[in-house]
Each structure stands twice: as structure tokens, then as C-alpha cells.
Amino acid sequence: MKKLILVRHAKSDWPEETEDFDRPLADKGLKDAMNMSRFMKSNNISIDHFVSSPAVRALNTCKIFNQSYQLNVSTADQLYNPSERNFESVIYDLDDSVSSVALFSHNNGISNFANSISEDIFHFPTCGVAGFEIDCNSWSEFDGAKKKLLFFYEPGKI
């Protein structure tokens, strides 16, 4: 069994003269990311590896989560402005020694991908987190594997 955790970046700001890629987190986003990461850690949600979009708001959300988890972090360009296939390409690149991974990305891609692997239709709010159990021993088996939603957390409801 593998575990896939999808995390939408926390609430961001859009200061004047700032490109989309470089948008920082808003104060609310910083607070939500800290609260969510502590909530997950205190509820014993184990994660082996973090992979983030390189965009500032996603990578900073990942770094805040990593204050709780202290893991290796990598970035994947495919997680910025992602399609469903982009998520799959990142998953297929994972080493099989990774049992549980968290991917930090953006809407609409993250909601579309989550809905493509789950019958539980939902829309990710900023800093929303969904965890899935993937019935496989190798990430290369992801596409054909049975997937089950384990949890869906929203920052306003934890």
C-alpha cells in the first residue's frame, strides 16, 4: 500500500507588479499552513517525502509543513499549472522506497486530479489536504490501482 496526500497551497497574496509564479503567501495562508501541518502531525499522518510546485506560494506552504515533518523536499515543474497527467508523471517518477508522499500544487489542477481518482467530488480550498490509500506496491502501478479517500481536511474545519 502507498499513500498519496494532495495539498493545495495556502492563501496567497497578489501584490502589484508580481508575476503569478512569484506570489507570496498572505498572513492568513501562513497561519493556515502552520495550523494544518501541526494538525496532521499531531494526528499521526505519516509522510515520507514532499514534492512541491516551484511557485513561491506552493513551495512556501511546503516549507511550513516541513517545519513539522523535517523531510527531504523536491520540486517538480509539472506541479505548476498542472493537468491531471502532470500529477501522474510526478507519481511515476517516485522511488518505490517512498511509501507516503505529499504533493503541493495549485487549483484547478489539484481538484481535477483528486476528482479523477476519487468518487468523492470536492473542491480544494486553499490549504486543503486530501489523503488517499493506493492499493499498489510500486508507484508504477498507480494508474490501475484501487484508490480510496482516507481524509479531506479544510483549514476552517480543523
PDB file of C-alpha atoms in Angstrom:
ATOM      1  CA  MET A   1       0.000   0.000   0.000  1.00  0.00           C
ATOM      2  CA  LYS A   2       1.074   3.548  -0.799  1.00  0.00           C
ATOM      3  CA  LYS A   3      -0.330   6.810   0.498  1.00  0.00           C
ATOM      4  CA  LEU A   4      -0.797   9.916  -1.654  1.00  0.00           C
ATOM      5  CA  ILE A   5      -1.513  13.245   0.016  1.00  0.00           C
ATOM      6  CA  LEU A   6      -2.531  16.244  -2.063  1.00  0.00           C
ATOM      7  CA  VAL A   7      -2.073  19.733  -0.594  1.00  0.00           C
ATOM      8  CA  ARG A   8      -3.295  22.913  -2.255  1.00  0.00           C
ATOM      9  CA  HIS A   9      -1.060  25.879  -1.453  1.00  0.00           C
ATOM     10  CA  ALA A  10      -2.228  28.140   1.347  1.00  0.00           C
ATOM     11  CA  LYS A  11      -3.943  31.510   0.775  1.00  0.00           C
ATOM     12  CA  SER A  12      -1.726  33.763  -1.301  1.00  0.00           C
ATOM     13  CA  ASP A  13      -1.385  37.460  -1.844  1.00  0.00           C
ATOM     14  CA  TRP A  14      -1.020  39.207  -5.201  1.00  0.00           C
ATOM     15  CA  PRO A  15       0.977  42.400  -4.694  1.00  0.00           C
ATOM     16  CA  GLU A  16       1.147  44.850  -7.604  1.00  0.00           C
ATOM     17  CA  GLU A  17       3.862  44.144 -10.166  1.00  0.00           C
ATOM     18  CA  THR A  18       4.138  40.490  -9.024  1.00  0.00           C
ATOM     19  CA  GLU A  19       4.091  37.644 -11.541  1.00  0.00           C
ATOM     20  CA  ASP A  20       1.787  34.706 -10.775  1.00  0.00           C
ATOM     21  CA  PHE A  21       4.761  32.381 -10.163  1.00  0.00           C
ATOM     22  CA  ASP A  22       6.219  34.750  -7.519  1.00  0.00           C
ATOM     23  CA  ARG A  23       3.075  35.382  -5.479  1.00  0.00           C
ATOM     24  CA  PRO A  24       3.774  35.126  -1.716  1.00  0.00           C
ATOM     25  CA  LEU A  25       1.559  33.669   0.978  1.00  0.00           C
ATOM     26  CA  ALA A  26      -0.857  36.029   2.705  1.00  0.00           C
ATOM     27  CA  ASP A  27      -0.805  36.263   6.519  1.00  0.00           C
ATOM     28  CA  LYS A  28      -3.892  34.010   6.620  1.00  0.00           C
ATOM     29  CA  GLY A  29      -2.063  31.498   4.426  1.00  0.00           C
ATOM     30  CA  LEU A  30       0.941  31.407   6.743  1.00  0.00           C
ATOM     31  CA  LYS A  31      -1.349  30.796   9.728  1.00  0.00           C
ATOM     32  CA  ASP A  32      -3.448  28.136   7.928  1.00  0.00           C
ATOM     33  CA  ALA A  33      -0.334  26.248   6.748  1.00  0.00           C
ATOM     34  CA  MET A  34       1.113  26.210  10.279  1.00  0.00           C
ATOM     35  CA  ASN A  35      -2.187  25.027  11.779  1.00  0.00           C
ATOM     36  CA  MET A  36      -2.761  22.345   9.121  1.00  0.00           C
ATOM     37  CA  SER A  37       0.760  20.930   9.345  1.00  0.00           C
ATOM     38  CA  ARG A  38       0.564  20.739  13.150  1.00  0.00           C
ATOM     39  CA  PHE A  39      -2.902  19.165  12.942  1.00  0.00           C
ATOM     40  CA  MET A  40      -1.674  16.484  10.542  1.00  0.00           C
ATOM     41  CA  LYS A  41       1.468  15.745  12.552  1.00  0.00           C
ATOM     42  CA  SER A  42      -0.478  15.545  15.831  1.00  0.00           C
ATOM     43  CA  ASN A  43      -2.931  13.130  14.172  1.00  0.00           C
ATOM     44  CA  ASN A  44      -0.032  10.835  13.224  1.00  0.00           C
ATOM     45  CA  ILE A  45      -0.372  11.293   9.470  1.00  0.00           C
ATOM     46  CA  SER A  46       2.932   9.911   8.305  1.00  0.00           C
ATOM     47  CA  ILE A  47       4.649  11.311   5.226  1.00  0.00           C
ATOM     48  CA  ASP A  48       7.998  10.164   3.804  1.00  0.00           C
ATOM     49  CA  HIS A  49       8.620  12.791   1.133  1.00  0.00           C
ATOM     50  CA  PHE A  50       7.391  16.194  -0.068  1.00  0.00           C
ATOM     51  CA  VAL A  51       7.232  17.239  -3.732  1.00  0.00           C
ATOM     52  CA  SER A  52       6.203  20.828  -4.449  1.00  0.00           C
ATOM     53  CA  SER A  53       5.448  23.095  -7.338  1.00  0.00           C
ATOM     54  CA  PRO A  54       8.380  25.521  -7.544  1.00  0.00           C
ATOM     55  CA  ALA A  55       5.990  28.517  -7.429  1.00  0.00           C
ATOM     56  CA  VAL A  56       6.638  30.652  -4.345  1.00  0.00           C
ATOM     57  CA  ARG A  57       3.232  30.175  -2.678  1.00  0.00           C
ATOM     58  CA  ALA A  58       3.296  26.374  -3.046  1.00  0.00           C
ATOM     59  CA  LEU A  59       6.944  25.978  -2.056  1.00  0.00           C
ATOM     60  CA  ASN A  60       6.466  28.207   0.998  1.00  0.00           C
ATOM     61  CA  THR A  61       3.422  26.153   2.036  1.00  0.00           C
ATOM     62  CA  CYS A  62       5.592  23.046   1.694  1.00  0.00           C
ATOM     63  CA  LYS A  63       8.397  24.612   3.754  1.00  0.00           C
ATOM     64  CA  ILE A  64       5.941  25.474   6.544  1.00  0.00           C
ATOM     65  CA  PHE A  65       4.685  21.857   6.586  1.00  0.00           C
ATOM     66  CA  ASN A  66       8.291  20.749   6.690  1.00  0.00           C
ATOM     67  CA  GLN A  67       8.840  22.608   9.967  1.00  0.00           C
ATOM     68  CA  SER A  68       6.641  19.881  11.476  1.00  0.00           C
ATOM     69  CA  TYR A  69       7.896  16.948   9.381  1.00  0.00           C
ATOM     70  CA  GLN A  70      11.619  17.579   8.691  1.00  0.00           C
ATOM     71  CA  LEU A  71      11.726  15.678   5.368  1.00  0.00           C
ATOM     72  CA  ASN A  72      13.562  15.829   2.089  1.00  0.00           C
ATOM     73  CA  VAL A  73      11.801  18.234  -0.248  1.00  0.00           C
ATOM     74  CA  SER A  74      11.994  18.215  -4.024  1.00  0.00           C
ATOM     75  CA  THR A  75      10.289  20.394  -6.607  1.00  0.00           C
ATOM     76  CA  ALA A  76       8.626  19.383  -9.855  1.00  0.00           C
ATOM     77  CA  ASP A  77       7.842  21.927 -12.566  1.00  0.00           C
ATOM     78  CA  GLN A  78       4.900  19.730 -13.612  1.00  0.00           C
ATOM     79  CA  LEU A  79       3.030  20.715 -10.416  1.00  0.00           C
ATOM     80  CA  TYR A  80       2.788  24.386 -11.501  1.00  0.00           C
ATOM     81  CA  ASN A  81      -0.355  24.989 -13.629  1.00  0.00           C
ATOM     82  CA  PRO A  82      -0.896  21.235 -13.628  1.00  0.00           C
ATOM     83  CA  SER A  83      -3.160  18.966 -15.630  1.00  0.00           C
ATOM     84  CA  GLU A  84      -4.176  15.531 -14.330  1.00  0.00           C
ATOM     85  CA  ARG A  85      -1.363  13.961 -16.385  1.00  0.00           C
ATOM     86  CA  ASN A  86       1.185  16.225 -14.689  1.00  0.00           C
ATOM     87  CA  PHE A  87       0.388  14.676 -11.302  1.00  0.00           C
ATOM     88  CA  GLU A  88       0.702  11.175 -12.757  1.00  0.00           C
ATOM     89  CA  SER A  89       4.134  11.943 -14.230  1.00  0.00           C
ATOM     90  CA  VAL A  90       5.377  13.103 -10.808  1.00  0.00           C
ATOM     91  CA  ILE A  91       3.906   9.981  -9.154  1.00  0.00           C
ATOM     92  CA  TYR A  92       5.516   7.641 -11.696  1.00  0.00           C
ATOM     93  CA  ASP A  93       8.906   9.274 -11.004  1.00  0.00           C
ATOM     94  CA  LEU A  94       8.730   8.459  -7.275  1.00  0.00           C
ATOM     95  CA  ASP A  95      11.126   5.901  -5.851  1.00  0.00           C
ATOM     96  CA  ASP A  96       9.320   2.830  -4.533  1.00  0.00           C
ATOM     97  CA  SER A  97      11.083   3.239  -1.175  1.00  0.00           C
ATOM     98  CA  VAL A  98       8.684   6.197  -0.645  1.00  0.00           C
ATOM     99  CA  SER A  99       5.539   4.807   0.996  1.00  0.00           C
ATOM    100  CA  SER A 100       3.789   8.113   1.563  1.00  0.00           C
ATOM    101  CA  VAL A 101       4.188  11.334  -0.423  1.00  0.00           C
ATOM    102  CA  ALA A 102       2.640  14.794  -0.215  1.00  0.00           C
ATOM    103  CA  LEU A 103       2.311  16.813  -3.430  1.00  0.00           C
ATOM    104  CA  PHE A 104       1.930  20.593  -3.069  1.00  0.00           C
ATOM    105  CA  SER A 105       0.193  22.199  -6.033  1.00  0.00           C
ATOM    106  CA  HIS A 106      -2.499  24.535  -7.391  1.00  0.00           C
ATOM    107  CA  ASN A 107      -6.124  24.687  -8.482  1.00  0.00           C
ATOM    108  CA  ASN A 108      -7.820  23.864 -10.782  1.00  0.00           C
ATOM    109  CA  GLY A 109      -5.435  21.026 -11.443  1.00  0.00           C
ATOM    110  CA  ILE A 110      -5.323  19.611  -7.916  1.00  0.00           C
ATOM    111  CA  SER A 111      -9.140  19.497  -7.602  1.00  0.00           C
ATOM    112  CA  ASN A 112      -9.485  17.954 -11.059  1.00  0.00           C
ATOM    113  CA  PHE A 113      -6.853  15.315 -10.296  1.00  0.00           C
ATOM    114  CA  ALA A 114      -8.374  14.445  -6.902  1.00  0.00           C
ATOM    115  CA  ASN A 115     -11.788  14.058  -8.508  1.00  0.00           C
ATOM    116  CA  SER A 116     -10.335  11.869 -11.256  1.00  0.00           C
ATOM    117  CA  ILE A 117      -9.073   9.333  -8.690  1.00  0.00           C
ATOM    118  CA  SER A 118     -11.978   9.508  -6.246  1.00  0.00           C
ATOM    119  CA  GLU A 119     -15.727   9.203  -6.415  1.00  0.00           C
ATOM    120  CA  ASP A 120     -15.954  11.789  -3.628  1.00  0.00           C
ATOM    121  CA  ILE A 121     -16.322  15.007  -5.609  1.00  0.00           C
ATOM    122  CA  PHE A 122     -14.806  18.002  -3.852  1.00  0.00           C
ATOM    123  CA  HIS A 123     -13.215  21.364  -4.493  1.00  0.00           C
ATOM    124  CA  PHE A 124      -9.970  22.148  -2.677  1.00  0.00           C
ATOM    125  CA  PRO A 125      -9.950  25.350  -0.650  1.00  0.00           C
ATOM    126  CA  THR A 126      -6.561  26.962  -0.125  1.00  0.00           C
ATOM    127  CA  CYS A 127      -4.500  24.750   2.222  1.00  0.00           C
ATOM    128  CA  GLY A 128      -6.987  21.910   1.761  1.00  0.00           C
ATOM    129  CA  VAL A 129      -5.498  18.420   2.171  1.00  0.00           C
ATOM    130  CA  ALA A 130      -6.738  15.087   0.810  1.00  0.00           C
ATOM    131  CA  GLY A 131      -5.193  11.721   1.634  1.00  0.00           C
ATOM    132  CA  PHE A 132      -5.630   8.603  -0.486  1.00  0.00           C
ATOM    133  CA  GLU A 133      -4.682   4.987   0.022  1.00  0.00           C
ATOM    134  CA  ILE A 134      -3.322   3.500  -3.205  1.00  0.00           C
ATOM    135  CA  ASP A 135      -3.510  -0.294  -3.425  1.00  0.00           C
ATOM    136  CA  CYS A 136      -0.112  -0.951  -5.017  1.00  0.00           C
ATOM    137  CA  ASN A 137       3.451  -1.868  -4.093  1.00  0.00           C
ATOM    138  CA  SER A 138       5.077   0.248  -6.785  1.00  0.00           C
ATOM    139  CA  TRP A 139       4.201   3.771  -7.888  1.00  0.00           C
ATOM    140  CA  SER A 140       4.418   2.455 -11.462  1.00  0.00           C
ATOM    141  CA  GLU A 141       1.142   0.609 -10.754  1.00  0.00           C
ATOM    142  CA  PHE A 142      -0.683   3.829  -9.811  1.00  0.00           C
ATOM    143  CA  ASP A 143      -2.993   4.107 -12.822  1.00  0.00           C
ATOM    144  CA  GLY A 144      -4.545   0.643 -12.466  1.00  0.00           C
ATOM    145  CA  ALA A 145      -4.511   0.572  -8.664  1.00  0.00           C
ATOM    146  CA  LYS A 146      -7.606   0.880  -6.479  1.00  0.00           C
ATOM    147  CA  LYS A 147      -7.708   4.268  -4.739  1.00  0.00           C
ATOM    148  CA  LYS A 148      -9.574   5.117  -1.550  1.00  0.00           C
ATOM    149  CA  LEU A 149     -10.089   8.541   0.026  1.00  0.00           C
ATOM    150  CA  LEU A 150      -8.856   8.402   3.630  1.00  0.00           C
ATOM    151  CA  PHE A 151      -9.398  12.029   4.680  1.00  0.00           C
ATOM    152  CA  PHE A 152     -10.147  15.514   3.444  1.00  0.00           C
ATOM    153  CA  TYR A 153      -9.239  18.444   5.694  1.00  0.00           C
ATOM    154  CA  GLU A 154     -10.077  22.102   5.242  1.00  0.00           C
ATOM    155  CA  PRO A 155      -8.285  24.766   7.307  1.00  0.00           C
ATOM    156  CA  GLY A 156     -11.545  26.310   8.555  1.00  0.00           C
ATOM    157  CA  LYS A 157     -12.789  22.950   9.875  1.00  0.00           C
ATOM    158  CA  ILE A 158      -9.864  21.564  11.883  1.00  0.00           C
TER     159      ILE A 158
END
